[in-house]
Amino acid sequence: MSDFFLSSDSHFLNVPQGHAGLTEDVLSEMINLNFSKIEVSYQPQKSDGGKDGGAIKFGWNIRENIKI
């Protein structure tokens, strides 16, 4: 099983939440996450599910408006 979302050393500016509604007996909730910095790591895969090279990493410091 792969990790879907990882968060480490995170600084959330605020985390507003609210009721999004009820549709066809399905309750939903809306959550917004605001970050001061985001870093992403993506691992390409081969058709058999194995790794295809190394991880591709990128990020942005939103507060300072610079690439990480």
PDB file of N, CA and C in Angstrom, residues 11 15 20 24-25 31-32 39 41 45 50 57 61 64:
ATOM      1  N   HIS A  11       3.309  23.696   8.947  1.00  0.00           N
ATOM      2  CA  HIS A  11       2.837  24.907   9.608  1.00  0.00           C
ATOM      3  C   HIS A  11       1.566  25.337   8.898  1.00  0.00           C
ATOM      4  N   VAL A  15      -7.083  26.503   9.681  1.00  0.00           N
ATOM      5  CA  VAL A  15      -7.800  25.326   9.206  1.00  0.00           C
ATOM      6  C   VAL A  15      -9.297  25.556   9.413  1.00  0.00           C
ATOM      7  N   ALA A  20     -20.698  20.972   4.527  1.00  0.00           N
ATOM      8  CA  ALA A  20     -20.835  21.147   3.085  1.00  0.00           C
ATOM      9  C   ALA A  20     -22.220  20.760   2.587  1.00  0.00           C
ATOM     10  N   GLU A  24     -28.323  12.995  -1.063  1.00  0.00           N
ATOM     11  CA  GLU A  24     -28.716  11.589  -1.167  1.00  0.00           C
ATOM     12  C   GLU A  24     -28.251  10.777   0.039  1.00  0.00           C
ATOM     13  N   ASP A  25     -28.544  11.263   1.227  1.00  0.00           N
ATOM     14  CA  ASP A  25     -28.210  10.591   2.484  1.00  0.00           C
ATOM     15  C   ASP A  25     -26.707  10.450   2.719  1.00  0.00           C
ATOM     16  N   ILE A  31     -13.180  20.987   4.402  1.00  0.00           N
ATOM     17  CA  ILE A  31     -12.045  21.438   5.194  1.00  0.00           C
ATOM     18  C   ILE A  31     -11.057  22.110   4.247  1.00  0.00           C
ATOM     19  N   ASN A  32     -10.618  23.307   4.586  1.00  0.00           N
ATOM     20  CA  ASN A  32      -9.597  24.029   3.821  1.00  0.00           C
ATOM     21  C   ASN A  32      -8.318  24.053   4.637  1.00  0.00           C
ATOM     22  N   GLU A  39       5.855  21.093   0.194  1.00  0.00           N
ATOM     23  CA  GLU A  39       6.864  20.295  -0.484  1.00  0.00           C
ATOM     24  C   GLU A  39       6.192  19.023  -0.973  1.00  0.00           C
ATOM     25  N   SER A  41       6.719  15.264  -3.101  1.00  0.00           N
ATOM     26  CA  SER A  41       7.621  14.240  -3.602  1.00  0.00           C
ATOM     27  C   SER A  41       6.768  13.224  -4.343  1.00  0.00           C
ATOM     28  N   GLN A  45       6.151   5.285 -11.336  1.00  0.00           N
ATOM     29  CA  GLN A  45       6.098   3.838 -11.262  1.00  0.00           C
ATOM     30  C   GLN A  45       6.089   3.208 -12.648  1.00  0.00           C
ATOM     31  N   GLY A  50       6.575  -1.230  -9.837  1.00  0.00           N
ATOM     32  CA  GLY A  50       7.900  -0.955  -9.279  1.00  0.00           C
ATOM     33  C   GLY A  50       8.307   0.495  -9.511  1.00  0.00           C
ATOM     34  N   LYS A  57      11.072  15.707  -6.640  1.00  0.00           N
ATOM     35  CA  LYS A  57      10.717  16.575  -5.517  1.00  0.00           C
ATOM     36  C   LYS A  57      10.649  18.032  -5.970  1.00  0.00           C
ATOM     37  N   ASN A  61       7.846  27.992  -0.909  1.00  0.00           N
ATOM     38  CA  ASN A  61       7.614  28.702   0.344  1.00  0.00           C
ATOM     39  C   ASN A  61       6.676  29.856   0.016  1.00  0.00           C
ATOM     40  N   GLU A  64       7.428  33.395   1.794  1.00  0.00           N
ATOM     41  CA  GLU A  64       8.567  34.139   1.245  1.00  0.00           C
ATOM     42  C   GLU A  64       8.518  34.231  -0.279  1.00  0.00           C
TER      43      GLU A  64
END
